[in-house]
CSV table of C-alpha atoms in Angstrom, one decimal:
chain,number,residue,atom,x,y,z
I,1,UNK,CA,0.1,-0.3,0.0
I,2,UNK,CA,3.0,2.7,0.9
I,3,UNK,CA,4.5,1.4,-2.1
I,4,UNK,CA,1.3,2.1,-4.3
I,5,UNK,CA,1.0,5.8,-2.4
I,6,UNK,CA,4.8,6.3,-3.1
I,7,UNK,CA,3.9,5.8,-6.9
I,8,UNK,CA,1.4,8.1,-6.8
I,9,UNK,CA,3.5,11.0,-5.2
I,10,UNK,CA,5.9,10.4,-7.5
I,11,UNK,CA,4.2,11.1,-10.7
I,12,UNK,CA,2.1,13.7,-9.2
I,13,UNK,CA,5.6,15.3,-9.1
I,14,UNK,CA,6.1,15.4,-12.7
I,15,UNK,CA,2.3,17.6,-12.6
I,16,UNK,CA,2.2,21.8,-12.3
I,17,UNK,CA,-1.0,21.0,-10.0
I,18,UNK,CA,-2.1,23.8,-7.0
I,19,UNK,CA,-0.8,22.4,-3.6
I,20,UNK,CA,-4.3,22.7,-2.2
I,21,UNK,CA,-5.5,20.4,-5.2
I,22,UNK,CA,-3.0,18.0,-5.0
I,23,UNK,CA,-3.4,17.3,-1.2
I,24,UNK,CA,-7.4,17.4,-1.7
I,25,UNK,CA,-6.7,14.5,-3.9
I,26,UNK,CA,-3.9,13.0,-1.5
I,27,UNK,CA,-6.5,13.2,1.3
I,28,UNK,CA,-9.2,11.3,-0.3
I,29,UNK,CA,-6.8,8.5,-1.4
I,30,UNK,CA,-5.0,8.1,2.0
I,31,UNK,CA,-8.4,7.9,3.4
I,32,UNK,CA,-9.3,5.0,0.9
I,33,UNK,CA,-6.1,3.2,1.9
I,34,UNK,CA,-6.6,3.6,5.4
I,35,UNK,CA,-9.6,0.9,5.0
I,36,UNK,CA,-7.2,-1.2,3.9
I,37,UNK,CA,-5.8,-1.3,7.4
I,38,UNK,CA,-9.8,-2.1,8.7
I,39,UNK,CA,-9.8,-4.8,6.2
I,40,UNK,CA,-6.4,-6.8,7.5
I,41,UNK,CA,-8.0,-6.1,10.6
I,42,UNK,CA,-10.9,-8.0,10.3
I,43,UNK,CA,-9.1,-10.7,8.4
I,44,UNK,CA,-6.9,-11.3,11.7
I,45,UNK,CA,-9.9,-11.0,13.5
I,46,UNK,CA,-11.4,-14.1,11.5
I,47,UNK,CA,-8.0,-16.0,11.8
I,48,UNK,CA,-8.1,-15.8,15.8
I,49,UNK,CA,-4.8,-13.2,15.4
I,50,UNK,CA,-6.7,-11.1,17.9
I,51,UNK,CA,-3.5,-9.1,19.2
I,52,UNK,CA,-2.5,-8.3,15.5
I,53,UNK,CA,-6.4,-7.5,15.0
I,54,UNK,CA,-6.5,-5.2,17.5
I,55,UNK,CA,-3.2,-3.4,16.5
I,56,UNK,CA,-4.2,-2.8,13.1
I,57,UNK,CA,-7.8,-1.5,14.4
I,58,UNK,CA,-5.9,1.1,16.5
I,59,UNK,CA,-3.8,2.4,13.7
I,60,UNK,CA,-7.0,2.2,11.3
I,61,UNK,CA,-8.3,4.9,14.0
I,62,UNK,CA,-5.8,7.0,14.6
I,63,UNK,CA,-5.3,7.5,10.6
I,64,UNK,CA,-8.8,7.4,10.1
I,65,UNK,CA,-9.3,10.6,12.4
I,66,UNK,CA,-6.3,12.2,10.9
I,67,UNK,CA,-7.7,11.5,7.6
I,68,UNK,CA,-10.7,13.0,8.2
I,69,UNK,CA,-9.2,16.3,9.6
I,70,UNK,CA,-7.4,16.3,6.6
I,71,UNK,CA,-10.5,16.4,4.5
I,72,UNK,CA,-12.3,18.7,6.9
I,73,UNK,CA,-9.1,20.9,6.6
I,74,UNK,CA,-8.6,20.9,3.1
I,75,UNK,CA,-12.1,21.0,1.6
I,76,UNK,CA,-13.2,23.9,4.0
I,77,UNK,CA,-9.9,25.5,4.2
I,78,UNK,CA,-10.0,25.7,8.2
I,79,UNK,CA,-9.5,23.2,11.0
I,80,UNK,CA,-12.0,21.1,12.6
I,81,UNK,CA,-12.8,22.3,16.4
I,82,UNK,CA,-12.2,18.9,17.5
I,83,UNK,CA,-8.4,19.0,15.5
I,84,UNK,CA,-5.5,17.9,17.9
I,85,UNK,CA,-3.0,18.7,14.9
I,86,UNK,CA,-1.8,22.2,16.5
I,87,UNK,CA,-1.5,20.7,19.4
I,88,UNK,CA,0.7,17.9,17.9
I,89,UNK,CA,2.6,20.7,16.1
I,90,UNK,CA,3.5,23.0,19.3
I,91,UNK,CA,4.8,19.8,20.9
I,92,UNK,CA,7.2,19.1,18.0
I,93,UNK,CA,8.4,22.6,18.3
I,94,UNK,CA,6.1,24.2,15.2
I,95,UNK,CA,4.2,27.4,15.2
I,96,UNK,CA,0.3,26.4,15.2
I,97,UNK,CA,-0.5,29.9,14.7
I,98,UNK,CA,1.8,30.4,11.5
I,99,UNK,CA,-0.1,30.7,8.4
I,100,UNK,CA,-0.7,27.5,6.4
I,101,UNK,CA,0.6,27.4,2.8
I,102,UNK,CA,-2.1,25.2,1.3
I,103,UNK,CA,-5.4,26.7,2.9
I,104,UNK,CA,-6.3,28.4,0.0
I,105,UNK,CA,-4.8,32.0,0.7
I,106,UNK,CA,-1.6,33.2,-0.7
I,107,UNK,CA,0.8,33.5,2.5
I,108,UNK,CA,4.3,33.3,0.9
I,109,UNK,CA,6.3,35.9,0.6
I,110,UNK,CA,6.0,37.5,-3.2
I,111,UNK,CA,9.4,38.2,-5.3
I,112,UNK,CA,9.4,41.8,-5.1
I,113,UNK,CA,11.8,45.1,-5.9
I,114,UNK,CA,13.0,47.6,-3.5
I,115,UNK,CA,11.8,50.2,-5.6
I,116,UNK,CA,12.8,53.6,-3.7
I,117,UNK,CA,12.2,57.2,-5.2
I,118,UNK,CA,16.1,58.5,-4.8
I,119,UNK,CA,15.6,61.3,-7.4
I,120,UNK,CA,11.9,62.3,-7.0
I,121,UNK,CA,8.7,60.7,-9.0
I,122,UNK,CA,7.9,61.1,-12.6
I,123,UNK,CA,5.3,60.7,-14.9
I,124,UNK,CA,5.6,57.4,-16.4
I,125,UNK,CA,5.0,58.8,-20.1
I,126,UNK,CA,8.2,60.7,-19.7
I,127,UNK,CA,10.6,57.7,-18.7
I,128,UNK,CA,13.0,56.2,-21.1
I,129,UNK,CA,14.9,53.1,-21.0
I,130,UNK,CA,18.7,53.7,-21.0
I,131,UNK,CA,21.5,51.6,-23.1
I,132,UNK,CA,24.8,51.4,-21.1
I,133,UNK,CA,28.2,50.5,-21.6
I,134,UNK,CA,30.9,49.8,-19.1
I,135,UNK,CA,34.9,48.9,-19.5
I,136,UNK,CA,37.0,46.8,-17.6
I,137,UNK,CA,37.3,49.1,-14.7
I,138,UNK,CA,33.6,50.0,-14.6
I,139,UNK,CA,32.7,46.6,-14.6
I,140,UNK,CA,34.8,45.8,-11.3
I,141,UNK,CA,33.7,49.0,-9.7
I,142,UNK,CA,30.2,47.7,-9.6
I,143,UNK,CA,31.1,44.0,-8.4
I,144,UNK,CA,32.9,45.7,-5.5
I,145,UNK,CA,29.9,47.8,-5.0
I,146,UNK,CA,27.4,44.8,-5.0
I,147,UNK,CA,29.8,43.0,-2.7
I,148,UNK,CA,29.6,46.0,0.2
I,149,UNK,CA,25.8,45.9,-0.3
I,150,UNK,CA,25.4,42.5,0.5
I,151,UNK,CA,27.8,42.8,3.6
I,152,UNK,CA,25.8,45.7,4.7
I,153,UNK,CA,22.5,43.8,4.4
I,154,UNK,CA,21.3,46.1,1.8
I,155,UNK,CA,20.9,43.5,-0.4
I,156,UNK,CA,20.2,39.8,0.7
I,157,UNK,CA,20.6,36.6,-1.0
I,158,UNK,CA,18.0,34.7,0.5
I,159,UNK,CA,15.3,34.8,-2.2
I,160,UNK,CA,13.0,36.7,-0.2
I,161,UNK,CA,12.4,34.0,2.3
I,162,UNK,CA,11.0,31.7,-0.4
I,163,UNK,CA,11.1,27.8,-0.5
I,164,UNK,CA,12.6,25.7,-3.5
I,165,UNK,CA,8.9,24.8,-3.9
I,166,UNK,CA,7.4,28.7,-4.2
I,167,UNK,CA,10.6,29.5,-6.3
I,168,UNK,CA,9.7,26.5,-8.8
I,169,UNK,CA,5.8,27.7,-8.7
I,170,UNK,CA,6.9,31.3,-9.5
I,171,UNK,CA,9.5,30.3,-12.5
I,172,UNK,CA,7.2,28.0,-14.1
I,173,UNK,CA,4.2,30.8,-14.1
I,174,UNK,CA,6.8,33.8,-14.9
I,175,UNK,CA,8.8,31.9,-17.1
I,176,UNK,CA,11.9,33.4,-16.5
I,177,UNK,CA,14.7,32.9,-13.5
I,178,UNK,CA,13.7,34.3,-10.0
I,179,UNK,CA,17.1,36.1,-8.5
I,180,UNK,CA,18.3,35.9,-5.2
I,181,UNK,CA,18.2,39.7,-4.3
I,182,UNK,CA,15.0,39.9,-6.1
I,183,UNK,CA,13.7,40.9,-9.5
I,184,UNK,CA,15.7,44.2,-9.3
I,185,UNK,CA,16.8,46.2,-6.5
I,186,UNK,CA,17.2,50.3,-6.5
I,187,UNK,CA,21.0,51.2,-6.4
I,188,UNK,CA,21.2,53.6,-3.0
I,189,UNK,CA,22.5,56.7,-4.9
I,190,UNK,CA,22.9,57.5,-8.5
I,191,UNK,CA,23.4,60.4,-10.3
I,192,UNK,CA,24.3,61.4,-14.4
I,193,UNK,CA,26.9,63.8,-15.2
I,194,UNK,CA,28.0,65.4,-18.2
I,195,UNK,CA,31.4,64.8,-19.1
I,196,UNK,CA,32.7,66.7,-22.1
I,197,UNK,CA,30.6,64.6,-24.9
I,198,UNK,CA,29.9,61.6,-22.6
I,199,UNK,CA,27.0,60.9,-20.1
I,200,UNK,CA,28.2,59.2,-16.9
I,201,UNK,CA,26.3,57.4,-14.4
I,202,UNK,CA,27.5,57.6,-11.5
I,203,UNK,CA,26.5,55.4,-7.9
I,204,UNK,CA,27.6,54.1,-4.7
I,205,UNK,CA,26.4,53.6,-1.2
I,206,UNK,CA,26.0,57.0,-0.9
I,207,UNK,CA,26.6,60.3,-2.3
I,208,UNK,CA,30.3,60.1,-0.6
I,209,UNK,CA,31.5,56.8,-2.2
I,210,UNK,CA,30.0,57.4,-5.3
I,211,UNK,CA,32.0,56.2,-8.8
I,212,UNK,CA,31.6,56.4,-12.4
I,213,UNK,CA,30.1,53.0,-13.3
I,214,UNK,CA,28.6,53.2,-17.1
I,215,UNK,CA,28.4,55.6,-19.8
I,216,UNK,CA,24.9,56.0,-21.2
I,217,UNK,CA,25.1,55.8,-24.7
I,218,UNK,CA,21.1,55.9,-26.0
I,219,UNK,CA,18.0,56.8,-24.2
I,220,UNK,CA,15.0,54.7,-26.1
I,221,UNK,CA,16.4,54.4,-29.5
I,222,UNK,CA,18.2,57.8,-29.7
I,223,UNK,CA,21.9,58.4,-29.1
I,224,UNK,CA,21.7,60.5,-25.8
I,225,UNK,CA,24.3,63.6,-27.4
I,226,UNK,CA,21.2,64.1,-29.9
I,227,UNK,CA,18.3,63.8,-27.5
I,228,UNK,CA,20.0,66.1,-25.2
I,229,UNK,CA,19.8,69.1,-28.0
I,230,UNK,CA,16.2,69.4,-27.1
I,231,UNK,CA,15.4,67.8,-23.5
I,232,UNK,CA,16.6,68.4,-20.2
I,233,UNK,CA,17.4,64.6,-19.1
I,234,UNK,CA,17.9,63.4,-15.5
I,235,UNK,CA,18.2,59.6,-14.4
I,236,UNK,CA,14.7,58.4,-12.8
I,237,UNK,CA,15.6,55.1,-11.5
I,238,UNK,CA,19.2,52.8,-11.3
I,239,UNK,CA,18.3,49.1,-10.5
I,240,UNK,CA,20.4,46.6,-9.5
I,241,UNK,CA,19.4,43.2,-11.3
I,242,UNK,CA,21.1,39.5,-11.9
I,243,UNK,CA,23.3,37.5,-9.3
I,244,UNK,CA,22.5,33.8,-8.3
I,245,UNK,CA,19.1,32.7,-9.3
I,246,UNK,CA,17.1,29.7,-9.9
I,247,UNK,CA,14.7,28.0,-12.7
I,248,UNK,CA,12.3,25.7,-13.3
I,249,UNK,CA,13.7,22.5,-14.6
I,250,UNK,CA,11.7,19.1,-15.3
I,251,UNK,CA,10.8,18.2,-11.5
I,252,UNK,CA,12.6,20.8,-9.6
I,253,UNK,CA,14.7,24.1,-9.5
I,254,UNK,CA,18.2,24.4,-11.4
I,255,UNK,CA,20.5,26.9,-9.7
I,256,UNK,CA,22.0,29.3,-12.5
I,257,UNK,CA,24.1,32.6,-12.0
I,258,UNK,CA,24.0,35.5,-14.2
I,259,UNK,CA,26.3,38.7,-14.5
I,260,UNK,CA,25.3,41.6,-12.3
I,261,UNK,CA,23.7,44.7,-14.2
I,262,UNK,CA,22.5,47.9,-13.9
I,263,UNK,CA,18.7,48.8,-15.2
I,264,UNK,CA,18.8,52.8,-15.8
I,265,UNK,CA,15.3,54.3,-16.7
I,266,UNK,CA,15.9,58.5,-18.0
I,267,UNK,CA,13.4,60.8,-17.5
I,268,UNK,CA,13.3,63.6,-20.3
I,269,UNK,CA,11.6,66.7,-20.3
I,270,UNK,CA,11.5,69.7,-23.8
I,271,UNK,CA,13.7,72.4,-23.1
I,272,UNK,CA,11.9,75.8,-22.9
I,273,UNK,CA,12.9,78.1,-25.8
């Protein structure tokens, strides 16, 4: 019987089924399997093996109780009044008051972006993505800055507290890797400076420690030199993305590691004549 349930569990792993639905199915299957113990108990009683019959009957009653509690929970979305599971969980060192991840309510932490309006608020229609170029020295500076942000605790590589199961579900749904730092995290300080005919992006852990990190070459589809002739430009957002990540494989998560990158949005406003 246990082998049969293990086979079912194995093949369920290949299906992208909501956790609550899967546990509803398992609750019914386990309840059916529990009656096998009742059948064995009756068989032992008929064979005059009273001791084995009693043991099987007691195990059946205990498992039947928990099977019914599972059915109540997964189909009603709450614990029954006579459910002793929270007391057992507390005795085993768990937290019975913690939100249950399969109760039909989304309780898991979502992968979010730490977006902070460090340079003010801009209208979305006045923002354009920027293309950057980085030389070897600037790439090294960015790597050193990210290590500093991780050591300071500003960047966290804990996947926002998500379990591998949660990451697998999100990666399948979004069809992209889930990064350890989150989707994108705002750089603590950033600004753009014009140096001769170059527009340089500066950034750092603060304004005092700022360093040149990249050169902005294009805003939208237009070279920045051409756009700057008719428009006032400012950096609206600078985000960090990339790094360690996990993707959805055939039956679980697969680890990867992308280079850290900067994602920049430029705000523009027509110059007054």
